[in-house]
Coordinates of C-alpha atoms in Angstrom, one line a residue:
Chain X
M1443 CA 115.2 224.5 251.4
K1444 CA 113.8 226.9 253.7
L1445 CA 115.8 227.1 256.9
T1446 CA 113.4 227.0 260.0
K1447 CA 113.2 228.4 263.4
S1448 CA 113.8 224.6 264.4
F1449 CA 117.9 225.1 263.4
N1450 CA 118.3 227.8 266.0
R1451 CA 117.1 225.6 268.7
S1452 CA 118.6 222.2 267.8
L1453 CA 122.3 221.9 266.6
W1454 CA 123.9 219.1 267.0
A1455 CA 127.6 219.1 267.0
F1456 CA 130.2 216.3 265.5
H1457 CA 133.6 216.9 267.1
F1458 CA 136.4 215.5 264.9
N1459 CA 140.1 215.3 266.0
S1460 CA 142.5 216.1 263.0
G1461 CA 145.7 215.6 265.2
S1462 CA 145.2 218.1 267.9
C1463 CA 147.2 218.0 271.2
N1464 CA 143.7 217.6 273.1
G1465 CA 144.0 221.0 274.5
C1466 CA 141.0 222.2 272.2
E1467 CA 138.6 218.7 273.2
I1468 CA 139.4 219.7 277.0
E1469 CA 137.9 223.2 276.4
I1470 CA 135.0 222.1 274.3
V1471 CA 134.2 219.1 276.9
A1472 CA 134.6 222.0 279.5
A1473 CA 131.8 223.6 277.0
I1474 CA 129.2 221.1 277.7
T1475 CA 129.8 220.6 281.5
P1476 CA 126.8 221.7 283.7
R1477 CA 128.5 225.1 284.3
Y1478 CA 128.1 226.2 280.7
D1479 CA 124.9 223.9 279.9
P1480 CA 124.7 224.5 276.1
E1481 CA 121.7 221.9 276.3
R1482 CA 119.7 225.3 277.3
F1483 CA 119.8 225.8 273.7
G1484 CA 119.7 222.8 272.0
I1485 CA 123.1 222.0 271.2
K1486 CA 124.5 218.8 272.0
L1487 CA 127.5 216.2 270.9
V1488 CA 126.3 213.3 268.7
G1489 CA 128.8 210.3 267.9
S1490 CA 127.9 210.2 264.4
P1491 CA 128.5 212.8 261.7
K1492 CA 125.3 211.6 259.6
H1493 CA 123.5 213.0 263.1
A1494 CA 125.3 216.5 262.9
D1495 CA 124.5 219.8 261.9
I1496 CA 128.2 221.5 263.2
L1497 CA 131.4 219.8 262.5
L1498 CA 133.8 221.0 265.0
V1499 CA 137.5 220.5 263.7
T1500 CA 140.3 220.9 266.2
G1501 CA 144.0 220.3 264.9
P1502 CA 146.2 221.3 262.2
V1503 CA 145.2 218.3 260.0
V1504 CA 147.8 215.7 259.8
K1505 CA 148.7 214.1 256.5
K1506 CA 147.0 210.7 257.7
M1507 CA 144.1 212.6 258.9
R1508 CA 143.1 214.6 255.4
D1509 CA 141.2 211.7 253.8
R1510 CA 139.5 211.1 257.1
L1511 CA 138.2 214.8 257.5
E1512 CA 137.3 214.7 254.0
R1513 CA 135.1 211.7 254.5
V1514 CA 133.8 212.6 257.8
Y1515 CA 132.6 216.0 255.8
Q1516 CA 131.2 214.4 252.9
Q1517 CA 129.2 212.1 255.2
M1518 CA 127.1 215.0 257.0
P1519 CA 123.5 215.7 255.8
D1520 CA 123.1 219.3 254.4
P1521 CA 122.9 221.9 255.6
K1522 CA 125.7 222.0 257.3
V1523 CA 128.2 224.1 258.7
V1524 CA 132.0 223.7 259.7
M1525 CA 133.8 225.3 263.1
C1526 CA 137.3 225.5 263.3
V1527 CA 138.3 225.4 266.8
G1528 CA 141.9 226.6 268.0
A1529 CA 144.7 228.4 266.5
C1530 CA 146.0 225.0 264.6
G1531 CA 143.5 224.8 262.6
T1532 CA 143.1 228.3 261.3
S1533 CA 146.7 228.8 260.4
G1534 CA 148.8 226.0 261.7
G1535 CA 149.6 227.2 264.8
P1536 CA 153.0 226.1 266.7
F1537 CA 153.1 223.7 263.6
Y1538 CA 153.1 226.3 260.9
D1539 CA 154.8 225.1 257.4
S1540 CA 155.4 221.5 259.3
Y1541 CA 156.3 218.9 256.9
N1542 CA 153.8 216.4 258.4
L1543 CA 150.7 218.8 257.7
D1544 CA 148.1 219.0 255.0
G1545 CA 146.4 221.7 256.7
P1546 CA 145.4 224.2 258.0
V1547 CA 141.6 223.3 257.8
D1548 CA 140.6 225.6 255.3
D1549 CA 143.1 223.9 252.7
V1550 CA 141.0 220.6 253.1
I1551 CA 137.5 221.6 253.5
P1552 CA 135.2 224.9 253.6
V1553 CA 135.5 226.5 256.9
D1554 CA 132.7 228.7 258.1
V1555 CA 133.6 230.1 261.5
Y1556 CA 137.0 230.0 262.9
V1557 CA 137.1 230.5 267.1
Q1558 CA 140.6 231.7 267.9
G1559 CA 142.8 230.8 271.1
C1560 CA 145.2 228.2 272.0
P1561 CA 143.0 227.0 273.3
P1562 CA 140.1 228.9 273.3
R1563 CA 137.8 229.2 276.3
P1564 CA 134.4 227.5 276.3
E1565 CA 132.5 231.0 275.9
A1566 CA 134.1 231.6 272.7
I1567 CA 133.3 227.7 271.6
I1568 CA 129.6 228.6 272.4
H1569 CA 129.7 232.1 270.8
G1570 CA 131.3 230.2 267.6
V1571 CA 128.4 227.9 267.5
V1572 CA 125.7 231.0 267.6
V1573 CA 127.9 232.4 264.8
A1574 CA 127.9 229.4 262.8
Q1575 CA 124.2 229.3 263.3
Q1576 CA 123.5 232.9 261.9
K1577 CA 125.8 232.1 258.9
L1578 CA 123.8 229.1 258.3
E1579 CA 120.8 231.0 258.2
R1580 CA 122.3 233.7 256.0
L1581 CA 123.5 230.9 253.2
E1582 CA 120.2 229.3 253.4
G1583 CA 118.1 232.5 252.8
E1584 CA 120.5 233.3 249.9
K1585 CA 120.0 230.0 248.5
A1586 CA 116.1 230.5 248.8
Chain Z
M1378 CA 77.2 198.5 264.8
T1379 CA 77.3 197.7 261.3
L1380 CA 80.8 196.7 259.7
I1381 CA 81.4 200.4 258.3
E1382 CA 81.3 201.9 261.8
T1383 CA 83.5 199.6 263.2
I1384 CA 85.9 200.4 260.7
L1385 CA 85.5 204.1 261.0
A1386 CA 86.2 203.8 264.7
A1387 CA 89.1 201.8 264.6
V1388 CA 90.3 203.9 262.0
G1389 CA 89.5 207.2 263.7
G1390 CA 90.7 205.6 267.2
T1391 CA 94.0 204.8 265.3
V1392 CA 94.8 208.3 264.0
A1393 CA 93.8 209.6 267.3
M1394 CA 96.2 207.5 269.4
A1395 CA 99.0 208.2 266.8
V1396 CA 98.7 211.7 267.3
F1397 CA 98.5 211.2 271.0
G1398 CA 101.5 209.0 271.1
I1399 CA 103.6 211.2 269.5
V1400 CA 102.8 214.3 270.9
A1401 CA 102.8 213.3 274.6
G1402 CA 105.9 211.1 273.7
L1403 CA 108.0 213.8 272.6
F1404 CA 106.6 215.9 275.8
F1405 CA 107.8 213.2 278.0
L1406 CA 111.3 212.7 276.3
G1407 CA 111.5 216.4 277.1
V1408 CA 110.3 216.3 280.8
D1409 CA 112.7 213.4 280.9
R1410 CA 115.7 215.6 279.5
K1411 CA 114.4 218.8 282.0
F1412 CA 114.4 216.5 285.0
A1413 CA 117.9 215.0 284.0
A1414 CA 119.3 218.7 283.8
L1415 CA 117.4 219.6 287.0
M1416 CA 119.2 216.7 288.9
Q1417 CA 122.7 217.6 287.1
A1418 CA 121.9 221.3 288.6
R1419 CA 121.6 222.6 285.1
I1420 CA 118.9 224.7 283.6
G1421 CA 118.0 221.9 280.9
P1422 CA 116.8 222.5 277.4
P1423 CA 112.8 223.7 277.1
L1424 CA 110.0 220.9 277.4
R1425 CA 109.8 221.4 273.7
Q1426 CA 112.9 220.7 272.8
P1427 CA 112.2 217.3 271.5
F1428 CA 109.7 218.9 269.1
I1429 CA 112.2 221.0 267.8
D1430 CA 114.7 218.2 267.4
A1431 CA 112.1 216.2 265.5
A1432 CA 111.1 219.2 263.0
K1433 CA 114.7 220.1 262.4
L1434 CA 115.5 216.2 261.9
M1435 CA 112.7 216.0 259.2
R1436 CA 114.5 219.0 257.1
K1437 CA 117.9 217.8 256.9
E1438 CA 118.9 215.7 253.8
N1439 CA 118.2 212.0 254.0
I1440 CA 121.5 209.8 253.4
V1441 CA 121.4 206.3 251.9
P1442 CA 124.8 204.7 252.2
E1443 CA 126.3 203.1 249.2
N1444 CA 126.4 199.6 250.8
A1445 CA 123.0 199.8 252.4
I1446 CA 120.0 197.9 251.3
P1447 CA 117.8 201.0 250.6
W1448 CA 114.3 199.3 250.8
I1449 CA 115.2 197.8 254.2
F1450 CA 117.2 200.7 255.3
N1451 CA 114.0 202.9 254.4
G1452 CA 111.5 200.7 255.7
A1453 CA 112.7 200.1 258.7
P1454 CA 111.7 203.5 260.7
I1455 CA 108.5 203.0 259.4
L1456 CA 107.9 199.8 260.6
A1457 CA 109.7 200.7 264.3
L1458 CA 107.2 203.7 264.5
A1459 CA 103.9 201.8 263.1
S1460 CA 104.4 198.9 265.2
A1461 CA 104.8 201.1 268.5
I1462 CA 101.8 203.0 267.5
T1463 CA 100.0 199.8 267.3
I1464 CA 101.0 198.5 270.8
L1465 CA 99.2 201.5 272.1
L1466 CA 95.7 200.7 270.3
Y1467 CA 96.0 197.9 273.0
L1468 CA 96.8 199.9 276.1
P1469 CA 93.8 201.7 278.3
V1470 CA 94.5 205.5 278.5
G1471 CA 92.7 206.3 282.0
S1472 CA 89.1 205.5 281.6
I1473 CA 89.4 205.6 277.8
M1474 CA 89.2 201.8 277.0
P1475 CA 91.9 200.7 273.9
V1476 CA 90.9 201.0 270.6
L1477 CA 91.5 197.3 269.8
G1478 CA 91.5 194.5 272.5
G1479 CA 90.0 191.3 273.8
A1480 CA 90.8 188.0 275.4
G1481 CA 94.8 187.7 275.6
D1482 CA 95.8 191.1 274.3
L1483 CA 98.6 191.1 276.9
I1484 CA 100.3 188.2 275.5
L1485 CA 99.8 190.0 271.9
V1486 CA 101.4 193.1 273.6
M1487 CA 104.3 191.0 274.9
Y1488 CA 105.1 190.0 271.2
L1489 CA 104.5 193.6 269.9
L1490 CA 106.8 194.8 272.1
T1491 CA 109.7 193.4 270.4
I1492 CA 108.9 194.4 267.2
P1493 CA 110.4 197.9 267.3
A1494 CA 113.4 196.7 268.8
L1495 CA 113.6 194.3 265.7
A1496 CA 113.1 197.1 263.0
M1497 CA 115.8 199.0 264.4
V1498 CA 118.0 195.7 264.4
V1499 CA 116.9 195.1 260.6
G1500 CA 117.5 198.5 259.9
G1501 CA 121.2 198.1 261.8
F1502 CA 122.0 195.2 259.5
A1503 CA 120.8 196.8 256.4
S1504 CA 123.0 200.2 256.7
G1505 CA 126.0 197.8 255.9
S1506 CA 128.2 199.7 258.4
P1507 CA 130.3 197.9 261.0
Y1508 CA 129.4 200.0 263.9
A1509 CA 125.8 199.3 263.0
T1510 CA 125.9 195.7 262.7
V1511 CA 127.7 195.3 266.2
G1512 CA 124.9 197.6 267.8
A1513 CA 122.3 195.3 265.8
Q1514 CA 123.8 192.5 267.3
R1515 CA 124.1 193.9 271.0
E1516 CA 120.2 194.8 270.5
M1517 CA 119.5 191.3 269.8
V1518 CA 121.3 189.9 272.9
I1519 CA 119.5 192.7 275.2
L1520 CA 116.2 191.8 273.9
I1521 CA 116.4 188.1 274.5
A1522 CA 117.7 189.0 278.3
Y1523 CA 115.4 191.3 279.6
E1524 CA 112.4 189.2 278.1
L1525 CA 112.5 186.6 281.0
P1526 CA 111.9 189.2 283.6
L1527 CA 109.2 191.1 281.7
A1528 CA 107.5 187.8 281.3
I1529 CA 107.6 186.8 284.8
A1530 CA 106.5 190.2 285.8
I1531 CA 103.5 190.1 283.4
I1532 CA 102.5 186.7 283.9
A1533 CA 102.2 186.8 287.6
I1534 CA 99.6 189.7 287.6
A1535 CA 97.4 187.6 285.0
W1536 CA 97.7 184.6 287.2
R1537 CA 97.0 185.6 290.1
L1538 CA 93.8 187.4 288.9
S1539 CA 92.9 184.1 287.5
M1540 CA 93.2 182.1 290.8
A1541 CA 90.6 185.2 292.2
G1542 CA 88.4 184.0 289.9
I1543 CA 88.4 186.9 287.4
A1544 CA 87.1 185.9 284.2
D1545 CA 89.6 187.0 281.3
P1546 CA 92.7 187.3 283.2
F1547 CA 94.9 188.2 280.1
S1548 CA 93.3 191.2 278.7
L1549 CA 94.5 194.3 279.7
T1550 CA 91.0 195.8 280.0
T1551 CA 90.4 193.3 282.7
I1552 CA 93.7 193.9 284.5
A1553 CA 93.1 197.7 284.4
A1554 CA 89.5 197.0 285.8
N1555 CA 90.6 194.9 288.5
P1556 CA 93.8 196.7 290.5
V1557 CA 96.1 193.5 291.4
W1558 CA 96.9 195.2 294.9
G1559 CA 93.4 195.0 295.8
V1560 CA 93.1 191.0 294.9
V1561 CA 96.3 190.2 297.0
G1562 CA 96.9 189.6 300.8
P1563 CA 100.2 191.0 302.3
V1564 CA 102.7 188.7 301.2
G1565 CA 101.6 189.1 297.6
A1566 CA 102.0 192.7 298.0
V1567 CA 105.6 192.1 299.0
G1568 CA 105.8 190.0 295.6
L1569 CA 104.3 192.4 293.5
L1570 CA 106.4 195.3 295.0
I1571 CA 109.4 193.0 293.7
L1572 CA 107.9 193.0 290.1
L1573 CA 107.1 196.5 289.9
G1574 CA 110.8 196.8 290.5
I1575 CA 111.6 194.3 287.9
L1576 CA 109.3 196.1 285.5
A1577 CA 110.9 199.5 286.1
W1578 CA 114.4 198.2 285.3
V1579 CA 113.3 196.2 281.9
T1580 CA 111.9 199.7 280.8
P1581 CA 115.3 201.3 280.4
A1582 CA 116.6 198.5 278.1
E1583 CA 113.0 198.7 276.3
L1584 CA 113.7 202.1 275.5
S1585 CA 117.5 201.7 275.2
R1586 CA 118.3 204.5 277.8
I1587 CA 121.3 204.4 280.1
P1588 CA 122.3 202.0 281.9
F1589 CA 121.1 199.5 279.1
D1590 CA 122.2 201.6 276.0
A1591 CA 125.0 199.4 274.9
Q1592 CA 123.7 199.0 271.6
E1593 CA 123.6 202.6 271.0
A1594 CA 126.7 203.5 273.0
E1595 CA 127.7 207.1 271.2
T1596 CA 131.0 206.7 272.9
E1597 CA 132.1 203.3 271.6
L1598 CA 130.0 202.5 268.7
A1599 CA 129.3 206.4 267.9
G1600 CA 125.3 205.7 267.7
G1601 CA 125.4 202.1 267.0
L1602 CA 122.0 200.7 265.5
L1603 CA 121.2 204.8 264.5
V1604 CA 124.7 205.2 262.8
E1605 CA 124.0 205.6 259.6
Y1606 CA 120.4 207.2 259.8
S1607 CA 120.3 211.0 259.4
G1608 CA 117.3 213.0 258.1
K1609 CA 113.6 211.6 257.9
N1610 CA 114.7 208.1 258.6
F1611 CA 116.4 209.3 262.2
A1612 CA 113.5 211.5 262.4
L1613 CA 110.9 208.5 262.8
F1614 CA 113.2 206.6 264.9
Y1615 CA 113.2 209.5 267.1
L1616 CA 109.2 209.3 267.2
A1617 CA 109.1 205.7 267.5
Q1618 CA 111.5 206.1 270.4
A1619 CA 108.4 208.7 272.0
V1620 CA 105.9 206.6 271.6
K1621 CA 107.6 203.8 273.2
T1622 CA 108.4 205.6 275.9
I1623 CA 104.3 206.0 276.4
V1624 CA 103.8 202.7 275.5
M1625 CA 106.1 201.3 278.3
A1626 CA 104.7 203.7 280.8
A1627 CA 100.9 203.0 279.7
L1628 CA 102.1 199.3 280.3
A1629 CA 103.4 199.9 284.0
V1630 CA 100.2 202.2 284.4
A1631 CA 97.8 199.6 283.3
L1632 CA 99.5 196.7 285.3
F1633 CA 100.5 198.2 288.6
L1634 CA 98.9 201.6 289.0
P1635 CA 95.2 201.0 287.1
W1636 CA 93.1 203.1 289.6
N1637 CA 91.3 205.9 288.1
L1638 CA 90.2 209.4 289.7
S1639 CA 86.7 208.8 288.9
S1640 CA 86.1 205.5 290.7
F1641 CA 87.2 207.7 294.1
V1642 CA 85.3 210.8 293.7
A1643 CA 82.0 211.0 291.6
M1644 CA 81.7 213.3 289.0
A1645 CA 80.2 214.1 285.6
P1646 CA 81.0 211.3 282.7
A1647 CA 82.7 214.1 280.6
V1648 CA 84.5 215.6 283.4
A1649 CA 85.3 211.8 284.3
V1650 CA 86.9 211.2 281.2
A1651 CA 89.2 214.3 281.2
A1652 CA 90.3 213.8 285.0
D1653 CA 91.2 210.1 284.4
F1654 CA 93.1 211.3 281.5
V1655 CA 94.9 214.1 283.4
F1656 CA 95.4 211.4 286.3
F1657 CA 96.8 209.1 283.7
L1658 CA 99.4 211.6 282.6
A1659 CA 100.4 212.2 285.8
K1660 CA 101.2 208.2 286.3
V1661 CA 103.1 208.5 283.3
L1662 CA 105.1 211.3 284.8
L1663 CA 105.5 209.6 287.6
V1664 CA 106.9 206.1 285.5
V1665 CA 108.9 208.3 283.5
F1666 CA 110.8 209.8 286.4
F1667 CA 111.5 206.8 288.5
S1668 CA 112.1 204.3 285.8
I1669 CA 113.8 206.4 283.0
S1670 CA 115.3 209.6 284.3
L1671 CA 116.2 208.8 287.9
I1672 CA 117.9 205.6 286.8
R1673 CA 119.7 207.0 283.5
V1674 CA 121.2 210.1 285.7
S1675 CA 122.4 207.9 288.5
M1676 CA 124.0 205.2 286.9
A1677 CA 127.1 204.7 283.8
R1678 CA 126.5 202.3 281.1
F1679 CA 126.9 198.7 281.7
R1680 CA 128.9 195.9 279.5
I1681 CA 127.0 194.0 277.2
N1682 CA 127.6 190.6 279.5
Q1683 CA 127.2 192.8 282.4
I1684 CA 123.5 193.3 280.9
V1685 CA 122.8 189.7 280.1
S1686 CA 123.8 188.6 283.6
I1687 CA 122.0 191.3 285.5
Y1688 CA 118.8 190.5 283.5
W1689 CA 119.2 186.4 283.3
V1690 CA 120.6 185.9 286.7
W1691 CA 119.7 188.9 289.3
L1692 CA 116.5 190.1 288.0
G1693 CA 115.4 186.7 286.9
L1694 CA 116.0 185.3 290.4
A1695 CA 114.3 188.4 291.6
G1696 CA 111.4 187.8 289.4
F1697 CA 111.3 184.3 290.4
V1698 CA 110.8 185.4 294.0
G1699 CA 108.2 187.9 293.4
L1700 CA 106.5 184.9 291.6
A1701 CA 106.8 182.8 294.6
L1702 CA 105.5 185.2 297.0
V1703 CA 102.4 186.0 294.6
M1704 CA 101.8 182.2 294.6
I1705 CA 102.1 181.3 298.6
D1706 CA 99.7 184.2 298.7
A1707 CA 97.2 182.2 296.7
I1708 CA 97.8 179.5 298.4
L1709 CA 97.2 181.6 301.7
A1710 CA 94.0 183.1 300.4
G1711 CA 92.6 179.3 299.9
V1712 CA 92.2 179.6 295.9

């Protein structure tokens, strides 16, 4: 399947909280406010993983969320990318090496883009989406 | 006309109306999103955003859940789109008369309006997800709720036209040719304004837009009816939504704003058709702005029990008041 221009201008994101402290959630919500208005680029949050192109994962993946994260990832239709938002998902952050983690995120599902920060700024999240889209393009180009 | 010519005209008209419905519908969805963005002091997506979304959805993987019933799950989106296009065949577009039609097609349109919603209900139940099941139940409740005010608004107009001695009042062609505002007196005009308001409030429920989108409710039901749909099936529902937008707007235009430019200004027949078409799109724009964009930006979602009481009690009562005013008007006019 060839990726078309449509993907560049229409990326729907599904947000998954795998045990985050809500800091990243607040910044994700801030990123969809009228001030940043990502709908300009066709980016919007959707309620179901079946509708999504991007999976936004926040949090360090606690034990109870591992199974849910895997299932949500498997439910997303191809082509898809995973974005890990925040320090927790990247390395465990303040919860590094904790006994109740199964994470970080890339121990559970393949991650394409990491957005750093605790929490990251909305600009960083939007930039992450742009990078994710470029990666999606490259991966599909290699496949074709 | 021979039988073959009739069939060819019907098929050609259907294809033309399908293309028109989908293209114009997606365009007006884009217009709606732009309106909403401007009202929220945003820049908003480009007008062609819905076309991009639909093209993207067409290219995504189409997942059929394990516990779904595949033939119903895949059939429901096709049924929704096909039935939405079928309604469009009965509605006049500017001075272009409907492809199909005849005596009583207004009643038929009222029945057909329920089919896309029922297709979504069937698809929701067939997808085997608890969220979709709750959404499908809510959709049925909403369907029953808004039917009464909608029926009152439609019947009042047809009844008033029949009282004025116009033949065939339940045909949309007749209604479009005889603007009801020219038939009624001042009392009836007040009644018609109330009925126009009711139709404007039924439209968001018919299109499952905020504040009457309890069946899709992204925040509670994760997409409700459509939760399991992805890829091509979801794109078909998206197109059905676009066509339904045009259908509801064209119905409101045919019932309440049926004037054509060519009846005011003399012009050549070919120019008249084009001018009336553009004028029709302008009227649709008006309906989309007032009954979809303005309402959805200014309100939050109602709970399902609030929706039922709004339609059955408040809008139903308002409808009866409007109907009574139209009836008093008919008595005053001495018919």
